[in-house]
Short mmCIF file of C-alpha atoms and ligand atoms in Angstrom, two decimals:
data_model
loop_
_atom_site.label_atom_id
_atom_site.label_comp_id
_atom_site.label_asym_id
_atom_site.label_seq_id
_atom_site.Cartn_x
_atom_site.Cartn_y
_atom_site.Cartn_z
CA MET A 7 82.52 120.73 124.25
CA THR A 8 79.97 118.92 122.10
CA PRO A 9 81.09 115.41 121.09
CA ASP A 10 81.10 114.59 117.38
CA LEU A 11 78.88 111.51 117.29
CA VAL A 12 76.88 109.09 119.37
CA ILE A 13 75.72 105.74 117.98
CA ARG A 14 72.82 104.49 120.07
CA ASN A 15 71.66 100.97 120.88
CA VAL A 16 74.12 98.56 119.30
CA ALA A 17 75.17 95.02 120.12
CA LEU A 18 78.90 94.30 120.42
CA PRO A 19 80.86 91.19 119.33
CA ASP A 20 81.50 90.25 122.99
CA GLY A 21 77.76 89.78 123.58
CA ARG A 22 76.85 93.11 125.23
CA THR A 23 73.62 94.60 123.89
CA GLY A 24 71.92 98.01 124.09
CA GLN A 25 75.22 99.90 124.13
CA ASP A 26 75.81 103.53 123.13
CA LEU A 27 79.15 104.52 121.56
CA LEU A 28 80.34 108.09 122.14
CA ILE A 29 82.86 109.26 119.55
CA HIS A 30 84.97 112.41 119.41
CA ALA A 31 88.02 113.50 117.42
CA GLY A 32 88.21 110.15 115.66
CA ARG A 33 88.33 108.07 118.83
CA ILE A 34 85.84 106.13 120.92
CA VAL A 35 85.33 108.03 124.15
CA GLU A 36 82.76 105.98 126.04
CA VAL A 37 80.84 102.71 125.67
CA ARG A 38 77.82 102.01 127.87
CA PRO A 39 74.03 101.95 127.77
CA GLY A 40 72.12 105.24 127.96
CA ILE A 41 74.82 107.87 127.47
CA ALA A 42 73.00 111.15 128.28
CA VAL A 43 74.99 113.44 126.03
CA ALA A 44 73.84 115.41 123.01
CA ALA A 45 76.35 114.97 120.19
CA ARG A 46 76.63 116.87 116.92
CA GLU A 47 75.29 113.77 115.14
CA GLU A 48 73.27 110.80 116.35
CA ILE A 49 72.90 107.42 114.64
CA ASP A 50 70.31 104.85 115.72
CA GLY A 51 71.99 101.43 115.73
CA GLY A 52 68.64 99.64 115.98
CA GLY A 53 70.05 96.95 118.29
CA LEU A 54 72.28 95.63 115.47
CA LEU A 55 75.90 94.50 115.66
CA ALA A 56 78.61 97.16 115.72
CA SER A 57 81.92 95.50 115.01
CA PRO A 58 85.49 96.67 114.63
CA PRO A 59 86.33 96.52 110.92
CA PHE A 60 87.29 93.29 109.20
CA VAL A 61 91.02 92.71 108.79
CA ASP A 62 92.32 90.64 105.88
CA ALA A 63 95.62 89.13 107.01
CA HIS A 64 96.58 87.72 103.61
CA PHE A 65 95.98 89.21 100.18
CA HIS A 66 97.63 89.96 96.81
CA LEU A 67 96.80 93.45 95.60
CA ASP A 68 99.22 93.24 92.65
CA SER A 69 97.34 90.38 90.95
CA VAL A 70 93.78 91.28 92.00
CA LEU A 71 91.14 91.73 89.25
CA SER A 72 93.46 90.42 86.52
CA LEU A 73 91.35 87.33 85.76
CA GLY A 74 91.89 85.97 82.23
CA ARG A 75 95.05 87.93 81.52
CA PRO A 76 96.65 86.50 79.50
CA ARG A 77 94.60 83.29 79.92
CA LEU A 78 92.48 81.34 82.38
CA ASN A 79 93.80 78.72 84.81
CA GLU A 80 92.37 75.51 83.29
CA SER A 81 93.85 73.02 85.78
CA GLY A 82 92.83 75.02 88.87
CA THR A 83 96.25 74.37 90.41
CA LEU A 84 98.60 76.65 92.31
CA LEU A 85 101.42 75.92 89.85
CA GLU A 86 99.43 76.88 86.73
CA GLY A 87 98.42 80.04 88.56
CA ILE A 88 102.07 80.87 89.22
CA ARG A 89 102.91 80.30 85.52
CA ILE A 90 100.05 82.56 84.32
CA TRP A 91 101.02 85.26 86.79
CA GLY A 92 104.61 85.07 85.49
CA GLU A 93 103.34 85.71 81.95
CA LEU A 94 101.25 88.69 83.07
CA ARG A 95 103.92 90.08 85.39
CA ALA A 96 106.47 90.53 82.60
CA GLY A 97 104.34 93.23 80.96
CA LEU A 98 102.79 94.92 83.99
CA THR A 99 102.71 98.68 84.15
CA HIS A 100 102.59 100.91 87.20
CA GLU A 101 99.26 102.40 86.13
CA ASP A 102 97.64 99.00 85.63
CA VAL A 103 98.58 97.77 89.10
CA VAL A 104 97.50 101.04 90.75
CA GLU A 105 94.16 101.04 88.93
CA ARG A 106 93.27 97.44 89.81
CA ALA A 107 94.43 97.75 93.42
CA LEU A 108 92.49 100.99 93.96
CA ALA A 109 89.36 99.40 92.50
CA TYR A 110 89.69 96.52 94.94
CA CYS A 111 90.36 98.88 97.87
CA ASP A 112 87.05 100.63 97.11
CA LEU A 113 85.27 97.28 97.23
CA ALA A 114 87.08 96.30 100.43
CA VAL A 115 86.06 99.52 102.21
CA ALA A 116 82.44 99.04 101.15
CA GLN A 117 82.58 95.52 102.59
CA GLY A 118 83.82 96.82 105.94
CA ILE A 119 87.48 95.87 105.63
CA GLY A 120 89.66 98.31 107.56
CA ALA A 121 93.09 96.78 107.00
CA ILE A 122 94.75 94.46 104.48
CA ARG A 123 98.12 92.73 104.66
CA SER A 124 99.06 92.38 100.99
CA HIS A 125 101.96 90.40 99.63
CA VAL A 126 103.70 92.07 96.69
CA ASP A 127 105.76 90.05 94.23
CA VAL A 128 109.42 91.14 94.11
CA THR A 129 110.51 88.66 91.40
CA ASP A 130 110.50 91.18 88.54
CA ASP A 131 113.66 93.30 88.60
CA ARG A 132 111.63 96.43 87.82
CA LEU A 133 109.72 96.11 91.11
CA VAL A 134 106.68 97.56 89.35
CA GLY A 135 104.29 96.06 91.89
CA VAL A 136 106.26 97.42 94.83
CA ALA A 137 106.25 101.01 93.58
CA ALA A 138 102.57 100.78 92.61
CA LEU A 139 101.38 99.33 95.91
CA LEU A 140 103.47 101.76 97.96
CA GLU A 141 101.60 104.50 96.09
CA VAL A 142 98.25 102.80 96.67
CA LYS A 143 99.04 102.35 100.36
CA ARG A 144 99.70 106.10 100.69
CA ARG A 145 96.64 107.12 98.70
CA VAL A 146 94.10 104.96 100.56
CA ALA A 147 95.58 105.48 104.05
CA PRO A 148 92.80 107.85 105.19
CA TRP A 149 90.21 105.06 104.79
CA LEU A 150 92.12 101.77 104.59
CA THR A 151 95.32 100.54 106.24
CA ILE A 152 97.61 98.51 104.00
CA GLN A 153 100.62 96.56 105.19
CA LEU A 154 102.92 95.21 102.46
CA VAL A 155 104.93 91.97 102.48
CA ALA A 156 107.96 91.54 100.19
CA PHE A 157 107.10 88.27 98.47
CA PRO A 158 109.59 86.42 96.23
CA GLN A 159 106.87 84.54 94.31
CA ASP A 160 109.28 82.49 92.19
CA GLY A 161 111.55 81.65 95.14
CA LEU A 162 114.17 83.57 97.10
CA TYR A 163 116.92 81.43 95.52
CA ARG A 164 115.04 79.94 92.55
CA ALA A 165 114.57 83.38 90.95
CA PRO A 166 117.91 84.79 89.77
CA ARG A 167 117.64 88.03 91.78
CA GLY A 168 115.08 86.97 94.38
CA LEU A 169 117.12 87.90 97.44
CA ALA A 170 118.52 91.15 96.01
CA ASN A 171 115.06 92.29 94.95
CA LEU A 172 113.54 91.43 98.32
CA LEU A 173 116.17 93.56 100.05
CA ARG A 174 115.54 96.44 97.61
CA ALA A 175 111.81 96.22 98.32
CA LEU A 176 112.44 96.48 102.07
CA GLU A 177 114.68 99.51 101.44
CA LEU A 178 111.85 101.12 99.48
CA GLY A 179 109.55 100.81 102.50
CA VAL A 180 107.82 97.43 102.27
CA ASP A 181 106.84 96.50 105.83
CA VAL A 182 107.13 92.72 106.23
CA VAL A 183 109.51 89.95 105.13
CA GLY A 184 107.87 87.26 102.98
CA GLY A 185 109.00 84.00 101.41
CA ILE A 186 107.91 80.75 99.78
CA PRO A 187 110.17 77.93 101.05
CA HIS A 188 108.13 75.06 99.54
CA HIS A 189 108.65 76.54 96.05
CA GLU A 190 112.47 76.61 96.24
CA ARG A 191 114.31 73.93 94.24
CA THR A 192 115.02 71.62 97.18
CA MET A 193 113.88 71.09 100.74
CA GLU A 194 117.33 72.28 101.81
CA ASP A 195 117.03 75.51 99.80
CA GLY A 196 113.63 76.01 101.42
CA ARG A 197 115.10 75.54 104.88
CA ARG A 198 117.95 77.95 104.13
CA SER A 199 115.49 80.54 102.81
CA VAL A 200 113.54 80.45 106.08
CA VAL A 201 116.74 80.97 108.10
CA GLU A 202 117.87 83.83 105.85
CA LEU A 203 114.48 85.58 105.83
CA CYS A 204 114.07 85.38 109.61
CA THR A 205 117.61 86.72 110.07
CA ILE A 206 116.83 89.67 107.75
CA ALA A 207 113.69 90.41 109.80
CA ALA A 208 115.54 90.16 113.12
CA GLU A 209 118.28 92.53 111.96
CA ARG A 210 115.75 95.10 110.77
CA GLY A 211 113.12 94.73 113.50
CA LEU A 212 110.49 93.60 110.98
CA ARG A 213 107.66 91.08 111.01
CA VAL A 214 107.75 87.84 109.00
CA ASP A 215 104.92 86.26 106.99
CA LEU A 216 105.88 83.36 104.75
CA HIS A 217 103.75 81.43 102.30
CA CYS A 218 104.63 78.22 104.12
CA ASP A 219 103.96 74.64 103.01
CA GLU A 220 101.22 75.63 100.55
CA THR A 221 101.18 72.14 99.08
CA ASP A 222 99.45 68.80 99.55
CA ASP A 223 102.83 67.16 100.26
CA PRO A 224 102.70 66.12 103.93
CA ALA A 225 106.50 65.98 103.94
CA SER A 226 106.64 69.78 103.43
CA ARG A 227 107.62 70.82 106.96
CA HIS A 228 109.11 74.31 106.59
CA ILE A 229 106.82 75.48 109.38
CA GLU A 230 109.12 73.51 111.70
CA THR A 231 112.12 75.65 110.66
CA LEU A 232 110.04 78.84 110.84
CA VAL A 233 109.10 78.00 114.44
CA ALA A 234 112.68 77.10 115.40
CA GLU A 235 114.11 80.30 113.87
CA THR A 236 111.43 82.40 115.58
CA THR A 237 112.56 81.03 118.92
CA ARG A 238 116.30 81.23 118.13
CA LEU A 239 116.11 84.86 116.97
CA GLY A 240 113.61 86.10 119.58
CA LEU A 241 110.92 86.92 117.01
CA GLN A 242 108.02 85.68 119.15
CA GLY A 243 104.74 87.43 118.30
CA ARG A 244 106.09 88.84 115.01
CA VAL A 245 105.94 85.75 112.78
CA ALA A 246 103.13 84.15 110.79
CA GLY A 247 102.96 81.08 108.58
CA SER A 248 100.45 81.56 105.76
CA HIS A 249 98.46 78.68 104.25
CA LEU A 250 100.10 75.69 106.04
CA THR A 251 98.05 73.37 103.81
CA SER A 252 100.47 70.45 104.10
CA MET A 253 99.35 70.21 107.75
CA HIS A 254 96.06 68.81 106.42
CA GLY A 255 97.81 65.62 105.31
CA MET A 256 100.60 65.39 107.89
CA ASP A 257 101.11 62.40 110.13
CA ASN A 258 99.07 62.85 113.30
CA TYR A 259 101.95 62.07 115.62
CA TYR A 260 104.11 64.70 113.94
CA VAL A 261 101.34 67.31 114.27
CA SER A 262 101.05 66.51 117.98
CA LYS A 263 104.71 67.57 118.30
CA LEU A 264 104.51 70.55 115.91
CA LEU A 265 101.55 72.46 117.31
CA PRO A 266 102.90 72.92 120.87
CA LEU A 267 106.15 74.20 119.33
CA MET A 268 104.16 76.74 117.26
CA ALA A 269 102.33 77.85 120.40
CA GLU A 270 105.57 78.13 122.38
CA ALA A 271 107.14 80.31 119.67
CA GLY A 272 104.03 82.50 119.34
CA VAL A 273 103.90 81.81 115.58
CA ALA A 274 100.52 82.71 114.10
CA ALA A 275 98.76 80.72 111.39
CA ILE A 276 96.97 82.33 108.44
CA PRO A 277 94.95 79.75 106.48
CA ASN A 278 93.09 81.04 103.42
CA PRO A 279 89.97 78.87 103.32
CA LEU A 280 88.55 79.92 99.93
CA ILE A 281 91.84 79.49 98.09
CA ASN A 282 92.99 76.42 100.00
CA ILE A 283 89.82 74.49 99.24
CA TRP A 284 90.00 75.64 95.61
CA LEU A 285 93.67 74.86 94.86
CA GLN A 286 94.50 71.91 97.09
CA GLY A 287 93.73 68.25 96.55
CA ARG A 288 93.98 68.59 92.77
CA HIS A 289 96.27 65.56 92.49
CA ASP A 290 94.14 63.34 94.72
CA ALA A 291 91.82 60.60 93.57
CA TRP A 292 88.87 60.05 95.90
CA PRO A 293 88.81 60.71 98.79
CA LYS A 294 90.17 64.21 98.12
CA ARG A 295 91.95 66.26 100.75
CA ARG A 296 90.64 69.81 100.99
CA GLY A 297 93.86 71.39 102.20
CA LEU A 298 92.74 73.48 105.15
CA ALA A 299 95.22 73.63 108.06
CA ARG A 300 94.02 72.08 111.33
CA VAL A 301 92.30 75.12 112.78
CA ALA A 302 90.47 73.59 115.76
CA GLU A 303 93.62 71.75 116.83
CA MET A 304 95.64 74.98 116.59
CA TRP A 305 93.04 76.85 118.64
CA ALA A 306 93.21 74.11 121.28
CA GLN A 307 96.94 74.81 121.61
CA GLY A 308 96.42 78.57 121.89
CA ILE A 309 97.95 79.36 118.47
CA PRO A 310 96.62 82.64 116.99
CA VAL A 311 94.70 81.88 113.77
CA ALA A 312 93.57 84.48 111.24
CA PHE A 313 91.74 83.73 107.98
CA GLY A 314 92.80 85.56 104.82
CA HIS A 315 90.99 86.13 101.52
CA ASP A 316 94.23 85.75 99.50
CA CYS A 317 92.88 86.34 95.98
CA VAL A 318 89.94 87.87 94.14
CA MET A 319 89.57 87.32 90.37
CA ASP A 320 93.18 86.55 89.52
CA PRO A 321 95.19 83.59 88.10
CA TRP A 322 94.54 81.52 91.23
CA TYR A 323 90.89 82.29 92.03
CA PRO A 324 88.17 83.54 89.67
CA MET A 325 85.67 84.30 92.44
CA GLY A 326 85.57 86.41 95.64
CA SER A 327 84.04 89.74 96.59
CA ALA A 328 86.14 91.19 99.44
CA ASP A 329 83.68 89.62 101.86
CA MET A 330 85.53 88.43 104.96
CA LEU A 331 82.26 86.93 106.24
CA GLU A 332 82.35 84.58 103.23
CA VAL A 333 85.92 83.67 104.17
CA ALA A 334 84.86 82.83 107.73
CA LYS A 335 81.85 80.89 106.47
CA MET A 336 84.04 78.70 104.26
CA ALA A 337 86.45 78.11 107.17
CA ILE A 338 83.56 76.98 109.38
CA HIS A 339 82.29 74.54 106.75
CA ALA A 340 85.60 73.17 105.49
CA GLY A 341 87.11 72.92 108.97
CA HIS A 342 84.07 71.56 110.83
CA LEU A 343 84.26 74.58 113.16
CA THR A 344 80.65 74.11 114.13
CA SER A 345 80.28 74.73 117.88
CA ARG A 346 79.01 78.15 118.99
CA ALA A 347 82.43 78.91 120.49
CA GLN A 348 84.20 77.90 117.28
CA MET A 349 81.91 80.02 115.11
CA ARG A 350 82.58 83.01 117.38
CA ALA A 351 86.31 82.25 117.15
CA ALA A 352 85.96 82.23 113.34
CA TYR A 353 84.64 85.80 113.59
CA GLU A 354 87.65 86.77 115.73
CA ALA A 355 89.86 85.23 113.01
CA ILE A 356 88.68 87.96 110.59
CA THR A 357 88.73 90.81 113.14
CA SER A 358 90.71 90.99 116.40
CA VAL A 359 93.25 88.20 115.75
CA PRO A 360 94.52 89.52 112.39
CA ALA A 361 94.54 93.04 113.89
CA SER A 362 96.96 91.73 116.49
CA ILE A 363 99.06 89.85 113.88
CA LEU A 364 99.39 93.06 111.83
CA GLY A 365 100.09 95.08 115.00
CA LEU A 366 97.31 97.60 114.28
CA GLU A 367 97.28 100.57 116.67
CA GLY A 368 94.03 101.47 118.44
CA TYR A 369 91.99 98.58 117.03
CA GLY A 370 88.77 97.64 118.83
CA LEU A 371 85.71 99.22 120.38
CA ASP A 372 87.08 100.10 123.82
CA PRO A 373 87.38 103.72 124.97
CA GLY A 374 90.54 105.17 123.46
CA CYS A 375 90.40 103.01 120.32
CA ARG A 376 90.13 104.52 116.85
CA ALA A 377 86.51 105.04 115.88
CA ASP A 378 86.68 102.55 113.02
CA LEU A 379 83.64 100.27 112.91
CA VAL A 380 81.04 98.50 110.82
CA LEU A 381 77.31 98.37 111.57
CA LEU A 382 76.10 94.98 110.36
CA GLU A 383 72.56 93.85 109.68
CA ALA A 384 72.82 91.03 112.21
CA ALA A 385 72.30 90.54 115.91
CA ASP A 386 75.65 88.90 116.70
CA PRO A 387 78.84 87.56 115.06
CA ILE A 388 77.45 84.10 114.29
CA GLU A 389 74.44 85.59 112.56
CA ALA A 390 76.67 88.01 110.68
CA ILE A 391 78.51 85.02 109.21
CA ARG A 392 75.31 83.04 108.56
CA LEU A 393 73.70 85.89 106.62
CA GLN A 394 76.89 87.39 105.23
CA ALA A 395 75.17 90.39 106.70
CA ALA A 396 74.76 93.68 104.86
CA ARG A 397 77.17 96.42 105.89
CA LEU A 398 74.76 99.21 106.77
CA LEU A 399 77.45 101.72 107.79
CA VAL A 400 81.23 101.75 107.67
CA LEU A 401 83.04 104.34 109.81
CA ARG A 402 86.71 105.31 109.70
CA GLY A 403 87.99 107.72 112.32
CA GLY A 404 84.42 108.51 113.35
CA ARG A 405 83.39 109.49 109.81
CA VAL A 406 80.98 107.49 107.61
CA VAL A 407 82.92 106.20 104.58
CA ALA A 408 80.32 103.74 103.19
CA ARG A 409 76.60 103.03 103.52
CA GLY A 410 74.88 99.77 102.56
CA SER A 411 71.28 98.73 102.39
CA SER A 412 69.00 95.95 103.47
CA ARG A 413 68.00 93.17 101.08
CA ARG A 414 64.19 93.33 101.20
CA VAL A 415 62.23 91.39 98.56
CA ARG A 416 58.59 91.36 97.53
CA LEU A 417 57.13 87.87 97.26
CA GLU A 418 54.28 87.38 94.79
CA LEU A 419 52.68 84.05 95.78
CA PRO A 420 48.98 83.54 96.57
CA GLY A 421 48.27 83.49 100.31
CA ARG A 422 51.84 84.34 101.26
CA PRO A 423 53.07 87.56 102.87
CA GLY A 424 54.24 90.13 100.32
CA GLU A 425 57.20 91.74 102.00
CA LEU A 426 60.03 89.45 103.08
CA ASP A 427 63.36 90.33 104.59
CA PRO A 428 65.76 87.42 104.12
CA GLY A 429 68.40 89.43 105.92
CA ARG A 430 66.32 89.95 109.07
CA PRO A 431 68.45 89.18 112.14
CA PHE A 432 67.26 86.82 114.86
CA PRO A 433 68.66 86.91 118.41
CA SER A 434 70.70 83.74 118.95
FE1 FE2 B 23 99.03 84.17 99.01
#
């Protein structure tokens, strides 16, 4: 039997170099230096970094690429974004959502993203977004894994049919239970929504991922209820709190109590560095809080942390390019995650940690894993983030699904070398 593919001489995220990857029938068969097998196809990795694909643990495929419709967000706040989205949502069509989401999925694949957890708004009684994204999920499945979260954007109780629509979305096949406790009318309604949503997930054997405490208000402590309900209902390892921006401004003593409880319950945190630093702190005079959850402190407690992209060109964020390396880079800067170990952990927060939060099967580069990988123009994970390295090759199931290129430039200055490669990797 001739194996399908061997990729020669790559570095791996764990620091191994000079490795060959033998791939057959869509799976990784062997990983070691100098595999003496002739495969049907050979790729020279050139000593560069082969990584499992990026995983975006938090995104909104229903609003993506809708920037300016029907107007721009002038205040830059979360609440104006929610109002604009409400105006757009009322007239959404199935075709529009499918077209925008598919366009973004193409971009995501080209950028080496292999899986996206996307929230889908269930506020509108028509559930247009749900039907559209279920279709998109099915259509892109051969090259991109999508996991959907039923998200009551306007509040489980604050929207007239929030709860009923969330249950309908789960019946239709949406994978994960979502919520937004800090946006309910009262703290008590928020607390009740967390209890109800966790109970729904426990009864149905589903995962939970709530937009939780996405506010500058340090008194927003719904994460506390989410942790307690996770423990009470035995949901350990299946629950994530997204954003957690209030943690930025919380009392330090309270955080010293909260984080061990999060670790004990196995609740994961999903900050969204680009969006958090964009939307938060808008009501502050100087000094301004930047709204990122306390990542280093959570790591010190053993809490799983993944970074999400959240939005690209929509009512909340007019920038973004499906580049998870940009997400990690912002996290490193905004969170002072500057040691070598922390920068490597930031890379894990866009690869292996979100893969585990989503429960992806066969993720990684060990023998037996799915042959999904990205060849990056960098020597190691830290350099990949530093350069926002070009994706030279993207493989899904052992098949090339995207090819990138290097960023060479010709310099025209007297006495200076002509050909420069700003993307050239350096061993570090
Ligand atoms: Fe979000």
